[in-house]
Short mmCIF file of C-alpha atoms and ligand atoms in Angstrom, two decimals:
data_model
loop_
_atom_site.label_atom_id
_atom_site.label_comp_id
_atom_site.label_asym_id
_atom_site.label_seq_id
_atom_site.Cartn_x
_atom_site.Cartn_y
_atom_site.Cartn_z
CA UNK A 1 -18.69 -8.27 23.13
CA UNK A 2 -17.07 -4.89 22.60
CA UNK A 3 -13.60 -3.93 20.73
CA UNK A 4 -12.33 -0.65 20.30
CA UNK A 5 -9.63 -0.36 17.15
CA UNK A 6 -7.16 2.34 17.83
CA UNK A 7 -5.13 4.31 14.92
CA UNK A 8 -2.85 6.58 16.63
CA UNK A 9 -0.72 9.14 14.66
CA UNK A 10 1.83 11.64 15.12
CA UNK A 11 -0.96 14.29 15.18
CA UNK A 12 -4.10 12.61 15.04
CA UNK A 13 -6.21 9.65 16.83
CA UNK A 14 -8.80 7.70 14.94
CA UNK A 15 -11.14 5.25 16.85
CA UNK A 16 -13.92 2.69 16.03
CA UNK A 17 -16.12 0.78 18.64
CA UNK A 18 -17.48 -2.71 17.46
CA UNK A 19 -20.57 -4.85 18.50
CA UNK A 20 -18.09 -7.68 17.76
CA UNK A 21 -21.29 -10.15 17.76
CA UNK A 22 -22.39 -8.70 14.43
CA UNK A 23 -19.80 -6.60 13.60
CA UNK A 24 -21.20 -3.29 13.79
CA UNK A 25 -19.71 -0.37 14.04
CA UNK A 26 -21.76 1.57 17.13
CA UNK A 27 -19.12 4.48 17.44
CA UNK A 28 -16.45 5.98 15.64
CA UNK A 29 -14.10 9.37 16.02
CA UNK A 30 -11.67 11.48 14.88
CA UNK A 31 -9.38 13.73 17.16
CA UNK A 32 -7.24 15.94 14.84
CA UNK A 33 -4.51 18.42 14.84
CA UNK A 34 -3.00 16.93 18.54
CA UNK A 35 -0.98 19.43 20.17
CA UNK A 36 -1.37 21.87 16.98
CA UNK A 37 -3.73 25.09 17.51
CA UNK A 38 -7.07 24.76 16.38
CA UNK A 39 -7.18 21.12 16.98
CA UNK A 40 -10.77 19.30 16.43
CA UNK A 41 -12.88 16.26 17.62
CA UNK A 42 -15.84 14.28 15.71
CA UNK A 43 -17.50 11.67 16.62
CA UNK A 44 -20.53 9.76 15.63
CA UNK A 45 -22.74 6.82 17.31
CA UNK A 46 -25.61 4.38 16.83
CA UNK A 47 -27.58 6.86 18.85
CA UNK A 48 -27.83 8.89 16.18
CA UNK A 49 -25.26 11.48 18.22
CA UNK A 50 -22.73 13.58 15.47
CA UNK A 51 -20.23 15.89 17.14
CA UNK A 52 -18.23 18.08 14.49
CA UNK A 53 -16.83 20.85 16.83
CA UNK A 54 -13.63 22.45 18.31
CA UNK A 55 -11.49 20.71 21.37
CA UNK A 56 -8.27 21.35 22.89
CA UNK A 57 -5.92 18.14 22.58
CA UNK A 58 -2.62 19.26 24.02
CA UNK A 59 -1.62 15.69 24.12
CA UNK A 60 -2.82 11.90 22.58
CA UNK A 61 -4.07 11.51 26.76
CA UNK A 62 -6.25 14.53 26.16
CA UNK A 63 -7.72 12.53 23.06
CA UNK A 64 -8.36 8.81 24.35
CA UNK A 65 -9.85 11.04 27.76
CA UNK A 66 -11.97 13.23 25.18
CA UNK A 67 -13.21 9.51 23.61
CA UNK A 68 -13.86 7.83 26.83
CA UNK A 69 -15.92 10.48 28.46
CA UNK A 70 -17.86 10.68 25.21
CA UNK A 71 -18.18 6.75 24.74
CA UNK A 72 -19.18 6.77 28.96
CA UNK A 73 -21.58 9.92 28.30
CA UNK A 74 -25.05 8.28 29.77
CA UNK A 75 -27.19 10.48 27.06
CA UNK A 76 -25.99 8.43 24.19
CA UNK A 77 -25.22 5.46 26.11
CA UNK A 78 -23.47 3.85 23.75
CA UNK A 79 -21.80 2.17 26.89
CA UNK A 80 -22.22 2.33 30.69
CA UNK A 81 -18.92 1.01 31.93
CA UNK A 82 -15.06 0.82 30.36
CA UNK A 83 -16.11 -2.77 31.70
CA UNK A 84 -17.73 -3.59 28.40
CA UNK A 85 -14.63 -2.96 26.17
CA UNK A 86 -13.30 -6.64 25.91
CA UNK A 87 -9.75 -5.52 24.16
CA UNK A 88 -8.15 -2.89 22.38
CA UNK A 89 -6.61 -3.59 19.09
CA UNK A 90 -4.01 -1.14 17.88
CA UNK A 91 -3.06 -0.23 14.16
CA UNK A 92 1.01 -0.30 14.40
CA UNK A 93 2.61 0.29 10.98
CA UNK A 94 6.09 -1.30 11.19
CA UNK A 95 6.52 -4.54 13.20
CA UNK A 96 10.27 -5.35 11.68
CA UNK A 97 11.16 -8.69 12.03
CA UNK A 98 9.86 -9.24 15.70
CA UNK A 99 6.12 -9.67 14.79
CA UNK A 100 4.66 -12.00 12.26
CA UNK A 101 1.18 -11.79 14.15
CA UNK A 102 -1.29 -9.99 16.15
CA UNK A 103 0.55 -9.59 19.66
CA UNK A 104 -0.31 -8.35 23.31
CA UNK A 105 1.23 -5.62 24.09
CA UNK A 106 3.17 -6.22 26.98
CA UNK A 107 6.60 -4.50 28.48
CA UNK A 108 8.90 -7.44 26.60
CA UNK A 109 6.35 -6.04 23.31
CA UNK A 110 6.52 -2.50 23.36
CA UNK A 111 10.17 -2.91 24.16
CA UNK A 112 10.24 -4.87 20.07
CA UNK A 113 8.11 -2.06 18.70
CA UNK A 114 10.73 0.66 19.70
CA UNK A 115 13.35 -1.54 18.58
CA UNK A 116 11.31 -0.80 14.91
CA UNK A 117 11.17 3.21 15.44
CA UNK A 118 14.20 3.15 12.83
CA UNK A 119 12.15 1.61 10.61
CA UNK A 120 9.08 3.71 10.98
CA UNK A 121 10.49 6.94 12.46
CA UNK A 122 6.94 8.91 12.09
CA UNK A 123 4.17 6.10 12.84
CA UNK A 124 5.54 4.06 15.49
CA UNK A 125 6.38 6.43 17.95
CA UNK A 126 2.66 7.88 17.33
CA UNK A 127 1.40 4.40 17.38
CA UNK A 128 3.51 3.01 20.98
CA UNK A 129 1.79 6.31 22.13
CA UNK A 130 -1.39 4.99 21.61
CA UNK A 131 -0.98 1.55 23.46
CA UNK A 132 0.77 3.72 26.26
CA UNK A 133 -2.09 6.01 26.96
CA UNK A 134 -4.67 3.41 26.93
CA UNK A 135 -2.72 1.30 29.16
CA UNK A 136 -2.88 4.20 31.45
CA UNK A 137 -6.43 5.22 30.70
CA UNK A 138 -8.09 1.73 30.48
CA UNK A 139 -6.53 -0.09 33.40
CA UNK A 140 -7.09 -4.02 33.28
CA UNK A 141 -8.25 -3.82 29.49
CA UNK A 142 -5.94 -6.13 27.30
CA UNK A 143 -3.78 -3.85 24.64
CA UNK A 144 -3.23 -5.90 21.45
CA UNK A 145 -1.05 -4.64 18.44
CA UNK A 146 -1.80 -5.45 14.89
CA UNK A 147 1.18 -4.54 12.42
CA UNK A 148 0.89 -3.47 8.75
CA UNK A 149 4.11 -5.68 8.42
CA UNK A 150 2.93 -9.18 10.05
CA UNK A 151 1.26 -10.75 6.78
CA UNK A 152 4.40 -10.84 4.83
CA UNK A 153 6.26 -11.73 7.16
CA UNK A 154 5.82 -15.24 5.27
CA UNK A 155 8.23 -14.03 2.49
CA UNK A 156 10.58 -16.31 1.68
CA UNK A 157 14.69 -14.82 2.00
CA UNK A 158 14.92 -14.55 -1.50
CA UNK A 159 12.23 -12.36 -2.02
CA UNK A 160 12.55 -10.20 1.07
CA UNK A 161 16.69 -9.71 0.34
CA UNK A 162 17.88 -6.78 -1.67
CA UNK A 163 21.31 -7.03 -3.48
CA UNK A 164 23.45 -4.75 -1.15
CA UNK A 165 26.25 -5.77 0.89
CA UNK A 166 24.92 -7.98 3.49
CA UNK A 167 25.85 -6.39 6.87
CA UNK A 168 23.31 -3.93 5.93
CA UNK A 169 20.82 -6.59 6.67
CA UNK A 170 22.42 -7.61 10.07
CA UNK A 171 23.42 -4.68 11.16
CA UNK A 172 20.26 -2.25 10.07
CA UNK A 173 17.77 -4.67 8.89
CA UNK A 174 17.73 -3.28 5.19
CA UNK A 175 15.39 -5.73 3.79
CA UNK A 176 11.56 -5.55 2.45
CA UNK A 177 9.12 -5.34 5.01
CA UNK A 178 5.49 -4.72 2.88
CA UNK A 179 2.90 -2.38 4.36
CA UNK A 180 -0.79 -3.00 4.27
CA UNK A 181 -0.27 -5.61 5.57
CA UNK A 182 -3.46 -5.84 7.78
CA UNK A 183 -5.81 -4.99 4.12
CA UNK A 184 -3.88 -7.92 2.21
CA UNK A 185 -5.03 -9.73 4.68
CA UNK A 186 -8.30 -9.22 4.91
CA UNK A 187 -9.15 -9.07 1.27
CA UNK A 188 -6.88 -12.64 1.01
CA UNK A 189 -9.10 -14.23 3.61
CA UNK A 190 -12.35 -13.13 2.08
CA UNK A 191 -11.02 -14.28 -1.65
CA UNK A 192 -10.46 -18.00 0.27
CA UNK A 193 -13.77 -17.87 1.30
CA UNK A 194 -15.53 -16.70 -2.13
CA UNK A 195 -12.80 -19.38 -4.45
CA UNK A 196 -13.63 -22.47 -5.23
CA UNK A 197 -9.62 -23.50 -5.41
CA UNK A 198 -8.03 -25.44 -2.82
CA UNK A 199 -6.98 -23.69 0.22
CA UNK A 200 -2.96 -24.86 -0.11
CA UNK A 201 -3.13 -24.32 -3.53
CA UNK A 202 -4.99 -21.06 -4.03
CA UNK A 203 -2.76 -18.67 -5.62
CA UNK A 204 -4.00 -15.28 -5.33
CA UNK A 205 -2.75 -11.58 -6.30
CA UNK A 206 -4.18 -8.99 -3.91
CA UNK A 207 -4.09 -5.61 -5.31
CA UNK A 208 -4.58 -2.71 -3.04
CA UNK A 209 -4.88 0.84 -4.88
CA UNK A 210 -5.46 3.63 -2.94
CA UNK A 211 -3.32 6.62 -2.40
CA UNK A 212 -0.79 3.96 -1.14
CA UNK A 213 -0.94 1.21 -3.47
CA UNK A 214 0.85 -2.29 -3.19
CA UNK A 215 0.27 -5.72 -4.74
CA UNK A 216 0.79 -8.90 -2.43
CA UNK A 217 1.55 -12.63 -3.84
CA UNK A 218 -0.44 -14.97 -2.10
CA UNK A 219 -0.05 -19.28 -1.74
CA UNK A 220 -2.29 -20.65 0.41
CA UNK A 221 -3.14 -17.63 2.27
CA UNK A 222 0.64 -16.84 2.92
CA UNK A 223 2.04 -13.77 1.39
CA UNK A 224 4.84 -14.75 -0.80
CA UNK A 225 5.78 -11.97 -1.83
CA UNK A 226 5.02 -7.84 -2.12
CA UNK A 227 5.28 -4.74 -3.63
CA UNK A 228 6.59 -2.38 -0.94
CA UNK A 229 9.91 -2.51 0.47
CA UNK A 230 11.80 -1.44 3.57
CA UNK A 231 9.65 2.12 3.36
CA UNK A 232 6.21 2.39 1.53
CA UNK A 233 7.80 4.05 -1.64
CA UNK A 234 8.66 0.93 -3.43
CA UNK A 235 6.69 -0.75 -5.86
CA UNK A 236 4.00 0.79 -8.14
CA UNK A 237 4.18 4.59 -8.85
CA UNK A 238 1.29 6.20 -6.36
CA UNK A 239 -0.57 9.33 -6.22
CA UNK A 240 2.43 11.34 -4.99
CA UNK A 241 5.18 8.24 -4.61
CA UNK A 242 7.46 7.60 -7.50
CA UNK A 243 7.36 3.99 -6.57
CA UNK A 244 10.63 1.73 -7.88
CA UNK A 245 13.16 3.63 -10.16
CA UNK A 246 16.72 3.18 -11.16
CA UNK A 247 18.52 3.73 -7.52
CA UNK A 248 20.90 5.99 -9.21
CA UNK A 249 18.65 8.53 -10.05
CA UNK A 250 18.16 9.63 -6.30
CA UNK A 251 22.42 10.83 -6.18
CA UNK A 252 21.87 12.13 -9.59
CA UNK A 253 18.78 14.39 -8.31
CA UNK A 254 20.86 15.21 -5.50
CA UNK A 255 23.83 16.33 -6.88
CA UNK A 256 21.60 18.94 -9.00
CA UNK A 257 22.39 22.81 -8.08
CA UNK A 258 20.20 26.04 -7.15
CA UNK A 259 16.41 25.43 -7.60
CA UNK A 260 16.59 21.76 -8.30
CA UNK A 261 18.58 21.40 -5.04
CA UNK A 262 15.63 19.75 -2.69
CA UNK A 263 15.45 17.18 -0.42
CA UNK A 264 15.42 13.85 -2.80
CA UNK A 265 13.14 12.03 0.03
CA UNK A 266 10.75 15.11 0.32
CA UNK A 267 10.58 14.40 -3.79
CA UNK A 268 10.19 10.75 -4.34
CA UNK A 269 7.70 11.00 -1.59
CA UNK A 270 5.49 13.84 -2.01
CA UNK A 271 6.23 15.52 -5.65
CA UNK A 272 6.24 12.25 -7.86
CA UNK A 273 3.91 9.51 -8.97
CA UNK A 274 0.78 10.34 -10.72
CA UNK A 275 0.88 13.74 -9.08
CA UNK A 276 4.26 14.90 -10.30
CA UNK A 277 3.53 12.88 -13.97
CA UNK A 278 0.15 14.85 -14.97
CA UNK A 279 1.26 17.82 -12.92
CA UNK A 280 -2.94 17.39 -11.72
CA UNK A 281 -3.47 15.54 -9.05
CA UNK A 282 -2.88 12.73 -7.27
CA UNK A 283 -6.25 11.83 -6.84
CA UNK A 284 -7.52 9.71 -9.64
CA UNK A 285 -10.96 11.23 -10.68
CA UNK A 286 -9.00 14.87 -11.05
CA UNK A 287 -6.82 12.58 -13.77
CA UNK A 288 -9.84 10.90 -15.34
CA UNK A 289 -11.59 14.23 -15.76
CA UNK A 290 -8.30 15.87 -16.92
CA UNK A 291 -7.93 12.77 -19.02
CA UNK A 292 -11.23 13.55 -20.54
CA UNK A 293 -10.24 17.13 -21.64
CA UNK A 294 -7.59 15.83 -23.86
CA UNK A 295 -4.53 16.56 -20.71
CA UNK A 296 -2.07 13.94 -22.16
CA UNK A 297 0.18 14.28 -19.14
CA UNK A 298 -3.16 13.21 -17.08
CA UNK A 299 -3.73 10.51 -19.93
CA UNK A 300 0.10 8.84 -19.75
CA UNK A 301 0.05 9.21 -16.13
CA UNK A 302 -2.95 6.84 -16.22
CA UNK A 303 -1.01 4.84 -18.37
CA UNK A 304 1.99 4.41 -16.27
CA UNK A 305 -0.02 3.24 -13.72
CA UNK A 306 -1.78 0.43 -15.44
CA UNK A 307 1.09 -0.39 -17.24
CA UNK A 308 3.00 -0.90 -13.80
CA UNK A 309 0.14 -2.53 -12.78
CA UNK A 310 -0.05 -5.43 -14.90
CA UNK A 311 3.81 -5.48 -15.00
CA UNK A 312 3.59 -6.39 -11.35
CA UNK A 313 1.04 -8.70 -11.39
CA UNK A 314 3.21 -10.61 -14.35
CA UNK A 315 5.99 -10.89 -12.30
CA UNK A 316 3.69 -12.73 -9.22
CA UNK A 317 2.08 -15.26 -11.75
CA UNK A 318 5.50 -16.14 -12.69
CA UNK A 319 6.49 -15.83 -8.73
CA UNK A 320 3.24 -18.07 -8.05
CA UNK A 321 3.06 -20.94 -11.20
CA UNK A 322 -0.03 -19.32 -12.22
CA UNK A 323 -2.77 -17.53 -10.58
CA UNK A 324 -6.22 -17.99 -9.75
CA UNK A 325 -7.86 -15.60 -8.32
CA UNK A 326 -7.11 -11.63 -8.46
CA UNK A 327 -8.79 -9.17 -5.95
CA UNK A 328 -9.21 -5.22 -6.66
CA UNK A 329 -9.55 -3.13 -3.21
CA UNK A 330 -9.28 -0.05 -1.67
CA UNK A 331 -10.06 3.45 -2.89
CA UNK A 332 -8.98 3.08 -6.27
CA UNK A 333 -9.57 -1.04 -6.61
CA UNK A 334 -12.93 -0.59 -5.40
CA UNK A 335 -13.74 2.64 -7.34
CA UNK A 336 -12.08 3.06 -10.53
CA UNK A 337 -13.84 0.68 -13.31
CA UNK A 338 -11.75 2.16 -15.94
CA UNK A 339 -8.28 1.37 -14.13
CA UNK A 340 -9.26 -1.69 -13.07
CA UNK A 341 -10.60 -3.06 -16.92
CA UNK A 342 -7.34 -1.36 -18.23
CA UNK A 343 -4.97 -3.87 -16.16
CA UNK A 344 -7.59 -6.61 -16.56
CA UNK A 345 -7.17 -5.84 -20.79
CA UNK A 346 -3.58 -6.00 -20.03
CA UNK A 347 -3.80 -10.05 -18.57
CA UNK A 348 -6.31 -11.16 -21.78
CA UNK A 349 -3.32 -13.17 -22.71
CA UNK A 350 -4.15 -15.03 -19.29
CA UNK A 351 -7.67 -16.31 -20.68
CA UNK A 352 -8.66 -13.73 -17.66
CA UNK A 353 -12.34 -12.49 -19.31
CA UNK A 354 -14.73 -9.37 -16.98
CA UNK A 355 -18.03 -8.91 -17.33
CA UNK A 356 -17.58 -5.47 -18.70
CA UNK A 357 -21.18 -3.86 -17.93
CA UNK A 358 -20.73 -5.54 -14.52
CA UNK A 359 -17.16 -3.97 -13.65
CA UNK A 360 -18.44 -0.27 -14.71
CA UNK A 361 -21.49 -0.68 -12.29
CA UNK A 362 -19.10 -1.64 -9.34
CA UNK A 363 -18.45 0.33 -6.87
CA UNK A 364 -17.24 0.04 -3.33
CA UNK A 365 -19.32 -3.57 -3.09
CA UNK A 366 -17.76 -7.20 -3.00
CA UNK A 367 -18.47 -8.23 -6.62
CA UNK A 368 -17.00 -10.85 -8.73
CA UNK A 369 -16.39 -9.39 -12.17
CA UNK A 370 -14.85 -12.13 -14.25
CA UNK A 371 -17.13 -14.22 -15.99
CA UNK A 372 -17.72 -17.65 -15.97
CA UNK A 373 -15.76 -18.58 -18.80
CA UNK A 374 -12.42 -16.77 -17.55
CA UNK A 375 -9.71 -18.82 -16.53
CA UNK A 376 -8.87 -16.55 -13.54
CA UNK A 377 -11.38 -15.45 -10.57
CA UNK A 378 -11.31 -11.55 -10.36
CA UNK A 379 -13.26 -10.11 -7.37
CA UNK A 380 -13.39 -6.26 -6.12
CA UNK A 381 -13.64 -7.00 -2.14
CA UNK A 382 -13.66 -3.68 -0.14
CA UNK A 383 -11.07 -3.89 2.51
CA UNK A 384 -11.94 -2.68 6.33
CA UNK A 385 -8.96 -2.51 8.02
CA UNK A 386 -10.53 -1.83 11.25
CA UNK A 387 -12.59 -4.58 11.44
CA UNK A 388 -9.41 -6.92 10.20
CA UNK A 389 -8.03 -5.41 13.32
CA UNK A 390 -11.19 -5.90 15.32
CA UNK A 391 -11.22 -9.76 14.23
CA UNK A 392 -7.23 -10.31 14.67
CA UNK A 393 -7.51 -9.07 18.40
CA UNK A 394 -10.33 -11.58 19.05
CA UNK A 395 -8.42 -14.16 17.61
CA UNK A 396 -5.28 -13.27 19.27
CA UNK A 397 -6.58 -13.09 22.71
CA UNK A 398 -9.22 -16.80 21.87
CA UNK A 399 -12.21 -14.21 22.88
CA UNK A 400 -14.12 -16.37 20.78
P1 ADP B 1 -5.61 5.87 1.53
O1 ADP B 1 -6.35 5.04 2.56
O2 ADP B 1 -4.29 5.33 1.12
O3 ADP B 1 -5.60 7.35 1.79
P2 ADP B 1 -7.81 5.17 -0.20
O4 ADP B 1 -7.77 3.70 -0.25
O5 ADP B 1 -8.91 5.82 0.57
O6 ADP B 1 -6.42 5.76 0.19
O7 ADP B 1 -7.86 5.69 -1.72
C1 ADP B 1 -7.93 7.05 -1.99
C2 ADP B 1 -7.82 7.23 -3.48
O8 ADP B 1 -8.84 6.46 -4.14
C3 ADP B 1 -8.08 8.65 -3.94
O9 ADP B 1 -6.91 9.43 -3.91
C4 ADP B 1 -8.56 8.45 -5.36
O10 ADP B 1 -7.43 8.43 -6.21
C5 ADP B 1 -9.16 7.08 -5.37
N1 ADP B 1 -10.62 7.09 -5.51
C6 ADP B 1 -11.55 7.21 -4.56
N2 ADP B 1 -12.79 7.18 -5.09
C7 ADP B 1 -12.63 7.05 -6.43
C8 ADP B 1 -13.52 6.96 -7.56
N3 ADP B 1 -14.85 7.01 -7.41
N4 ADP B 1 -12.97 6.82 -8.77
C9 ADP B 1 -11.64 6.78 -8.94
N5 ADP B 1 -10.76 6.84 -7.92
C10 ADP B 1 -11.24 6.98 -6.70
#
């Protein structure tokens, strides 16, 4: 059985192509700069077949055409017939209140992810888009959407409430949503399988650190509670997100005069986190190397983060009654051995012990780093968000 994930953007189309028997990728692509000049396609396949090279996508049709014909070309044969693709699962990043699971896309469906376009005024619109064109393109082939938001959509009201007037969650839906969702997930899932604690009773702190970062609280596979919010900027400062702050601070920035007089949003979003801290980079080997030069702003912005960190994950023990099990992913969780033994230094107190030689020589693989002696299970699992998709599609439709 085939799938074919889907991650449609404003200006960009990603695609991979599973052998959902043993969950190979056999084709994956990029089509970038839609309807911008210069815009380019690459692809590569189990054939062996890379394509790096200049196309014109005026439009996302132009790019799920460009993919078909190149999936359908008979040199590569990576498949003879649209025939083979058993579903389509769709990466859609805000699913509101309306979707606390994988879902078909149907008219009644699409109709709930505008209703989220508020919400998510950039990706959704790209994402509907997506499921629009393929409906089009890939008659008869089942459309499923898989939302970044669905996991938490377990969160109790208390955690999910802010303190503001409460017509603002009636009448706008001004509460926290989380976002990766679909990574939380996936890593939570693969911690159940590695524990040996109880399924019901499993509590678990998923911590995804990439350019986005969030933590996620985790009882019995439900997602008590998270770090993001209504947008992606709450939480833990990120490589260019401030993360939480004292609300107040956004009118006071805005009220500032002549050259400090930018768009607050633009600045919280883009100018802040680790980024605007060491002045660097938001990219954390630029900050370790910095770091390593004796850059202090590189060094406290490294810091900060940690410090955040293990803040966070304080606040979900207490959330949880304990924890059991902590997982590290994405590109920082699975990369970063000194980040990741920093916050692990900073939960000691915990009884929580890593095998220090075997943290440093992880990278990017599903380790368990805590030793045997610890009191709490701490795994690096590297996320794959388009196989999580892949799999919740199956499930959703009972392909298997
Ligand atoms: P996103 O999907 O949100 O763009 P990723 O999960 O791919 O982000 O994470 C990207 C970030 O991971 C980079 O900005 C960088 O900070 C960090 N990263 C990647 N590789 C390493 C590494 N070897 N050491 C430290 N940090 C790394």
């Amino acid at each position: 059985m085939k799938i074919l994930v889907i991650n449609s953007g404003s200006s960009s189309l990603k695609y991979q192509l599973f052998d959902y028997d043993n969950k190979k990728v056999i084709a994956k692509g990029l089509c970038e700069r839609i309807g911008i000049a210069d815009s380019n396609f690459k692809h590569e396949d189990a054939s062996g077949r890379v394509i790096n090279e200049g196309r014109s996508f005026e439009s996302h049709s132009d790019a799920v055409r460009t993919m078909i014909d190149t999936l359908l070309d008979p040199e590569a044969a990576v498949i003879e017939s649209l025939d083979e693709i058993a579903a389509v699962g769709h990466r859609i990043v805000h699913g509101g209140p309306y979707f606390s699971k994988p879902t078909e896309m149907t008219q009644a469906s699409k109709d709930a992810v505008r209703k989220c376009y508020p919400w998510s005024p950039l990706h959704n619109p790209a994402n509907l888009t997506g499921v629009e064109v393929c409906e089009k393109l890939m008659p008869g082939i089942p459309q499923v959407g898989v939302f970044d938001t669905a996991f938490h959509q377990t969160m109790p009201s208390e955690a999910y409430m802010y303190g503001l007037p409460y017509r603002y969650y009636e009448d706008h839906g001004v509460r926290r949503y989380g976002f990766h969702g679909t990574s939380h997930a996936f890593v939570a899932r693969r911690a159940a399988e590695l524990t040996q604690c109880e399924g019901e009773q499993h509590r678990l702190i998923t911590c995804h650190l990439g350019n986005g970062s969030s933590f996620t609280a985790v009882k019995g596979g439900k997602c008590i509670d998270t770090s993001m919010g209504l947008t992606p900027l709450e939480g833990i400062m990120m490589g260019t997100r401030c993360g939480s702050i004292d609300p107040a601070i956004v009118s006071f920035i805005a009220k500032l005069d002549g050259d400090e007089a930018k768009d607050v949003d633009y600045i919280m979003n883009h100018e802040s986190g680790v980024r605007g801290i060491s002045g660097v980079s938001s990219d954390f080997r630029d900050l370790h190397a910095a770091a390593s030069q004796g850059n202090d702003r590189a060094k406290l912005a490294l810091r900060m983060f940690c410090y955040q960190a293990v803040k966070i994950i304080g606040s979900y023990i207490a959330a949880l009654g304990g924890v059991d099990s902590i997982v590290f992913t994405a590109g920082i969780g699975e990369n970063d051995d000194v980040v990741r033994q920093t916050i692990c230094d900073g939960l000691r107190y915990l009884g929580l012990i890593i095998d220090e030689e075997l943290n440093r020589s992880t990278r990017g693989k599903e380790v368990k780093i805590s030793t045997d002696e610890s009191s709490v299970e701490v795994f690096v699992i590297p996320t794959n968000e388009e196989l999580s998709i892949a799999i919740q599609t199956v499930e959703v439709l009972g392909l298997v």
